[in-house]
Structure formats: C-alpha cells, structure tokens
Tab-separated table of C-alpha atoms in Angstrom:
chain	number	residue	atom	x	y	z
A	1	MET	CA	190.609	210.773	150.329
A	2	THR	CA	189.021	210.274	146.721
A	3	THR	CA	186.027	211.836	146.030
A	4	ASP	CA	185.540	209.516	142.758
A	5	THR	CA	187.023	206.752	141.171
A	6	ILE	CA	187.573	205.872	137.674
A	7	PRO	CA	186.154	201.889	138.085
A	8	THR	CA	188.354	199.165	137.316
A	9	LYS	CA	187.239	196.126	134.658
A	10	THR	CA	189.045	192.719	134.267
A	11	ARG	CA	188.000	193.156	130.030
A	12	GLN	CA	190.592	192.839	127.534
A	13	GLY	CA	190.698	195.681	125.846
A	14	LEU	CA	190.587	199.212	125.693
A	15	GLU	CA	188.255	200.832	128.772
A	16	SER	CA	186.110	203.442	127.991
A	17	PRO	CA	184.634	205.662	130.630
A	18	LEU	CA	185.155	208.945	129.754
A	19	ALA	CA	185.166	211.471	127.175
A	20	GLY	CA	188.164	210.533	125.171
A	21	LEU	CA	189.896	208.562	127.493
A	22	HIS	CA	190.230	205.351	126.818
A	23	ALA	CA	192.336	203.106	129.064
A	24	THR	CA	194.463	199.514	128.059
A	25	PRO	CA	194.928	196.691	129.781
A	26	ALA	CA	196.861	196.172	133.169
A	27	ALA	CA	200.042	194.717	133.407
A	28	PRO	CA	202.241	193.389	136.454
A	29	LEU	CA	205.298	195.784	137.692
A	30	PRO	CA	207.974	193.187	137.067
A	31	PHE	CA	210.010	194.516	140.367
A	32	LEU	CA	207.373	194.698	142.810
A	33	ASP	CA	204.379	193.050	144.067
A	34	GLY	CA	200.868	193.551	142.890
A	35	ILE	CA	201.591	196.470	140.994
A	36	LEU	CA	199.859	197.204	138.010
A	37	VAL	CA	200.399	199.819	134.878
A	38	ARG	CA	199.105	200.657	132.041
A	39	SER	CA	199.052	202.935	129.276
A	40	PHE	CA	196.170	205.946	128.097
A	41	LEU	CA	195.016	207.124	124.912
A	42	LEU	CA	193.209	210.666	123.970
A	43	GLU	CA	191.486	210.588	121.740
A	44	ARG	CA	191.532	214.133	120.224
A	45	GLU	CA	190.574	216.610	117.368
A	46	GLN	CA	194.211	217.679	117.295
A	47	GLY	CA	195.650	214.211	117.040
A	48	ASN	CA	195.434	211.146	119.370
A	49	ILE	CA	198.352	210.577	121.707
A	50	LEU	CA	199.393	207.541	124.249
A	51	ILE	CA	200.746	208.668	127.530
A	52	TYR	CA	202.729	205.998	129.094
A	53	HIS	CA	204.525	203.058	127.989
A	54	SER	CA	203.052	199.242	129.012
A	55	PRO	CA	202.585	195.932	127.660
A	56	GLY	CA	198.912	196.604	127.377
A	57	ILE	CA	199.945	199.013	124.248
A	58	ASN	CA	200.033	196.214	122.073
A	59	ALA	CA	196.900	194.487	124.089
A	60	ALA	CA	194.905	197.021	122.710
A	61	SER	CA	196.983	198.085	119.545
A	62	GLU	CA	193.527	197.429	117.851
A	63	GLU	CA	190.881	198.909	119.223
A	64	ILE	CA	193.612	201.776	119.754
A	65	LEU	CA	194.125	202.113	115.390
A	66	GLU	CA	190.502	201.339	115.586
A	67	ARG	CA	190.467	205.524	116.294
A	68	GLY	CA	193.098	206.695	114.560
A	69	ARG	CA	197.374	206.151	114.459
A	70	ALA	CA	198.449	208.267	117.385
A	71	ASP	CA	200.771	211.005	117.023
A	72	ARG	CA	202.865	210.346	119.503
A	73	LEU	CA	203.358	208.270	122.749
A	74	LEU	CA	204.915	210.277	125.919
A	75	ILE	CA	206.498	208.544	128.779
A	76	ASN	CA	206.745	210.130	132.414
A	77	HIS	CA	210.265	209.264	132.695
A	78	TRP	CA	212.782	205.852	132.029
A	79	HIS	CA	211.978	203.427	133.622
A	80	GLU	CA	208.723	202.446	131.505
A	81	GLY	CA	211.807	201.633	128.729
A	82	MET	CA	211.922	198.378	130.578
A	83	TYR	CA	208.847	196.544	128.163
A	84	ASP	CA	209.435	195.960	124.662
A	85	ALA	CA	208.549	198.744	122.171
A	86	PRO	CA	205.225	199.200	120.681
A	87	GLU	CA	204.322	197.135	118.022
A	88	MET	CA	202.424	199.897	115.983
A	89	ASP	CA	204.868	202.383	114.785
A	90	VAL	CA	204.242	205.937	117.261
A	91	PRO	CA	207.018	207.613	117.526
A	92	ILE	CA	208.107	207.920	121.546
A	93	PHE	CA	208.895	211.219	123.458
A	94	VAL	CA	210.612	211.491	126.812
A	95	HIS	CA	212.517	214.147	128.761
A	96	GLU	CA	215.910	214.935	127.498
A	97	LYS	CA	217.666	214.173	130.849
A	98	ASP	CA	215.673	210.551	130.475
A	99	ARG	CA	216.954	210.200	127.254
A	100	GLU	CA	220.029	207.969	127.449
A	101	GLN	CA	218.531	205.694	129.741
A	102	THR	CA	215.256	204.871	128.236
A	103	ASP	CA	215.787	201.811	126.687
A	104	LEU	CA	213.238	202.297	123.331
A	105	PRO	CA	213.944	204.083	120.396
A	106	ILE	CA	212.916	207.638	121.135
A	107	ALA	CA	212.165	210.073	118.008
A	108	GLY	CA	212.619	213.184	120.201
A	109	THR	CA	212.534	214.296	123.798
A	110	PHE	CA	211.312	217.878	125.446
A	111	SER	CA	212.829	219.940	127.774
A	112	ARG	CA	210.466	222.305	129.357
A	113	ARG	CA	206.977	223.001	129.973
A	114	GLU	CA	204.888	223.741	127.017
A	115	LYS	CA	202.014	222.526	125.540
A	116	ILE	CA	200.694	220.314	122.682
A	117	ALA	CA	197.678	222.348	120.456
A	118	ASP	CA	195.784	224.128	123.260
A	119	ASP	CA	194.609	221.223	125.001
A	120	LEU	CA	197.800	219.125	126.480
A	121	GLU	CA	200.476	220.084	128.294
A	122	VAL	CA	203.851	218.825	129.112
A	123	ILE	CA	205.098	219.799	132.827
A	124	PRO	CA	208.753	218.302	133.958
A	125	THR	CA	208.320	217.215	137.421
A	126	PRO	CA	211.977	215.943	137.860
A	127	GLY	CA	213.064	213.783	141.115
A	128	HIS	CA	211.865	210.557	140.698
A	129	THR	CA	214.019	210.775	137.607
A	130	PRO	CA	215.791	213.795	136.299
A	131	GLY	CA	212.710	213.890	133.102
A	132	ALA	CA	210.115	212.742	135.409
A	133	SER	CA	207.307	215.083	133.724
A	134	MET	CA	203.687	215.122	134.034
A	135	PHE	CA	200.864	215.687	131.178
A	136	LEU	CA	197.929	218.026	131.999
A	137	TRP	CA	195.119	216.969	129.634
A	138	ASP	CA	191.738	219.483	129.028
A	139	ASN	CA	189.280	217.348	127.317
A	140	GLY	CA	186.298	219.880	127.751
A	141	GLN	CA	184.738	218.214	130.348
A	142	HIS	CA	187.625	217.423	132.766
A	143	ARG	CA	191.652	218.342	133.306
A	144	PHE	CA	193.220	215.122	133.647
A	145	LEU	CA	196.745	215.544	135.173
A	146	PHE	CA	198.783	212.294	134.723
A	147	SER	CA	201.846	212.013	137.288
A	148	GLY	CA	203.094	208.940	136.271
A	149	ASP	CA	205.428	207.774	138.774
A	150	THR	CA	206.011	211.268	140.843
A	151	VAL	CA	202.819	211.015	142.760
A	152	TRP	CA	200.235	207.727	143.318
A	153	VAL	CA	197.528	206.564	145.763
A	154	ARG	CA	197.732	203.516	147.743
A	155	ASP	CA	194.841	202.719	149.725
A	156	ASP	CA	193.407	205.961	149.067
A	157	GLU	CA	197.214	207.652	150.367
A	158	TRP	CA	198.593	209.680	147.769
A	159	GLN	CA	202.459	208.874	148.107
A	160	ALA	CA	205.373	210.328	146.416
A	161	VAL	CA	207.697	207.250	145.326
A	162	VAL	CA	210.922	208.507	146.371
A	163	LEU	CA	213.887	206.184	145.245
A	164	ARG	CA	217.166	206.322	146.436
A	165	GLU	CA	218.508	207.771	143.330
A	166	SER	CA	215.958	210.315	143.780
A	167	ASP	CA	217.008	213.879	143.435
A	168	ARG	CA	214.318	215.134	146.930
A	169	ASP	CA	215.161	219.025	146.883
A	170	SER	CA	213.268	218.583	142.615
A	171	TYR	CA	211.333	216.462	144.365
A	172	VAL	CA	209.911	218.655	146.673
A	173	ALA	CA	210.480	221.402	143.912
A	174	SER	CA	208.581	219.634	141.428
A	175	LEU	CA	205.100	219.081	144.339
A	176	SER	CA	205.009	222.516	144.697
A	177	LEU	CA	204.862	223.227	140.958
A	178	MET	CA	201.904	220.134	140.850
A	179	MET	CA	199.876	221.831	144.128
A	180	GLN	CA	199.544	224.831	141.298
A	181	LEU	CA	198.142	222.949	138.869
A	182	ASP	CA	194.007	222.985	138.118
A	183	PHE	CA	193.102	219.248	137.728
A	184	ASP	CA	190.118	217.581	138.696
A	185	TYR	CA	191.291	214.178	137.701
A	186	LEU	CA	194.547	212.072	139.085
A	187	VAL	CA	195.699	209.829	136.743
A	188	PRO	CA	198.930	207.893	137.596
A	189	TRP	CA	200.847	205.514	135.861
A	190	GLY	CA	200.759	202.649	138.461
A	191	GLY	CA	198.338	200.933	141.426
A	192	ARG	CA	197.977	198.214	143.157
A	193	VAL	CA	195.248	195.044	142.230
A	194	GLY	CA	192.027	196.282	142.813
A	195	GLN	CA	192.131	199.947	142.977
A	196	PRO	CA	191.388	201.839	140.473
A	197	TRP	CA	193.049	203.454	137.768
A	198	GLY	CA	191.954	207.327	138.303
A	199	TYR	CA	191.252	209.137	141.037
A	200	GLU	CA	188.025	212.381	140.474
A	201	VAL	CA	189.330	215.150	143.447
A	202	ASP	CA	187.951	219.002	143.651
A	203	HIS	CA	190.582	221.140	144.580
A	204	ILE	CA	190.700	221.637	147.977
A	205	GLU	CA	190.957	218.053	148.421
A	206	ALA	CA	193.969	217.462	145.620
A	207	GLN	CA	195.688	220.306	147.677
A	208	GLU	CA	194.914	219.155	150.784
A	209	ASN	CA	196.699	215.677	149.045
A	210	LEU	CA	199.415	217.109	148.119
A	211	GLU	CA	200.203	218.668	151.294
A	212	GLN	CA	200.327	215.456	152.867
A	213	VAL	CA	202.686	214.033	150.439
A	214	PHE	CA	204.848	217.550	150.064
A	215	SER	CA	205.455	217.466	154.172
A	216	ARG	CA	206.732	213.755	154.323
A	217	VAL	CA	208.676	214.601	151.267
A	218	VAL	CA	210.494	217.435	153.141
A	219	ALA	CA	210.489	215.241	156.239
A	220	GLY	CA	213.042	212.907	154.760
A	221	GLU	CA	210.354	209.555	154.401
A	222	ASN	CA	209.986	208.070	150.600
A	223	GLY	CA	206.322	208.086	150.174
C-alpha cells in the first residue's frame, strides 16, 4: 500500500501540487480501456525538462511555454511514439535501443546511466522494451522516480508490465537495480481512471512493493 498520493484533478491545464513539478492533462491509452497517460514538466534552474510523451503536452502547451522553453523531452520507451509529435519545438531523446521503433522526430539518444546537471539522472532499465529508461529527479525536497511502464500502480498494488515481446531476464535485472534507488515519489507514465498519477512512499514501503513485483516477474507472471 502507498502512504500518500498526488491527487488527480479534472480541470484542463497543468496541475502543480509540488515545487517545480507540473502534470499535463490526461489522455486515454488507445489500446487499453480505462488507462490514462500524462507528461510532466520539471521546472528547473538548470533548464526545464519534459518527461514522457502524451497529448497532454499540446493540451497544456501555452502554460508549459509560459514557464520557459523545455530543453528536451525524455521518453521512457518507444510506445510513447503512438501519439503525434508535440506541436512545440522541443528536442526528443530516447534510449538508443528504442530509437528505430520510436515514431517521433528523435534529436538524440542516451545509452547508459548518466546525469543531466546535478539533479536529474537517466537510468536505463530494459525489460518492458529494450530501451526502457527511468528518470530520477531531486528537486531539493523530494526524489521523484519516473518509472514509465516498467512499474505502475493498479488498485494500490505496484505491478510490472511484462509483454510478450518483453525480455524477462532484463526486467528482473532492472527491478533489482530499481530496489537500490533512493526515491520518495513513484510517478508512472500511466494509471487507471480515478487513480492519482503519483505516489509518495518511504524507503521500506518502496522496497516491500518492489520485492513483490520482483517475485511475480521471476515466477513468470505478467504483473
């Protein structure tokens, strides 16, 4: 169970419940009923960053630009290319192993664990797709882990999203790495209608949730 959540709202435009973190309006995932996806704007002194691609970027484009042009859009995995490219001018980055399948104009790639300035870290976590990658952001008050589709939350239960084409061995290794990370908010790409888009957790709770996910994936389950 999670200790706290970032509330969801119905209004259009950016939601900004925590310092520097802004969520776009939600959009439905076309192939999975009841699932919504969002993008997130990180407002940073070092330059604003967008995390995840979704139609919400265009829906909130004016508010995003009011906060300053985003230096780049970081996507978790190639499935985010199912939506049309953003209307705003923002360089899009993806892991090199997902580049060929990403149906978006890619400006650059990453291939290893690395930092963008001193507050934002790119962490490759293959498994869901070959290039799936998480992003860990420290805003000075909280450490947000943007887990994409590698780990999401369904009815308060953390779950993996293991597809037929996913690499289970890589997924297991990535979950092991995830258990070593220090974060106090989990922010997946998608979530069910009516559920929040972010979850506050302490270290012990995060470990317990991830151990359960790890055990299910090792056992051959899909979530």
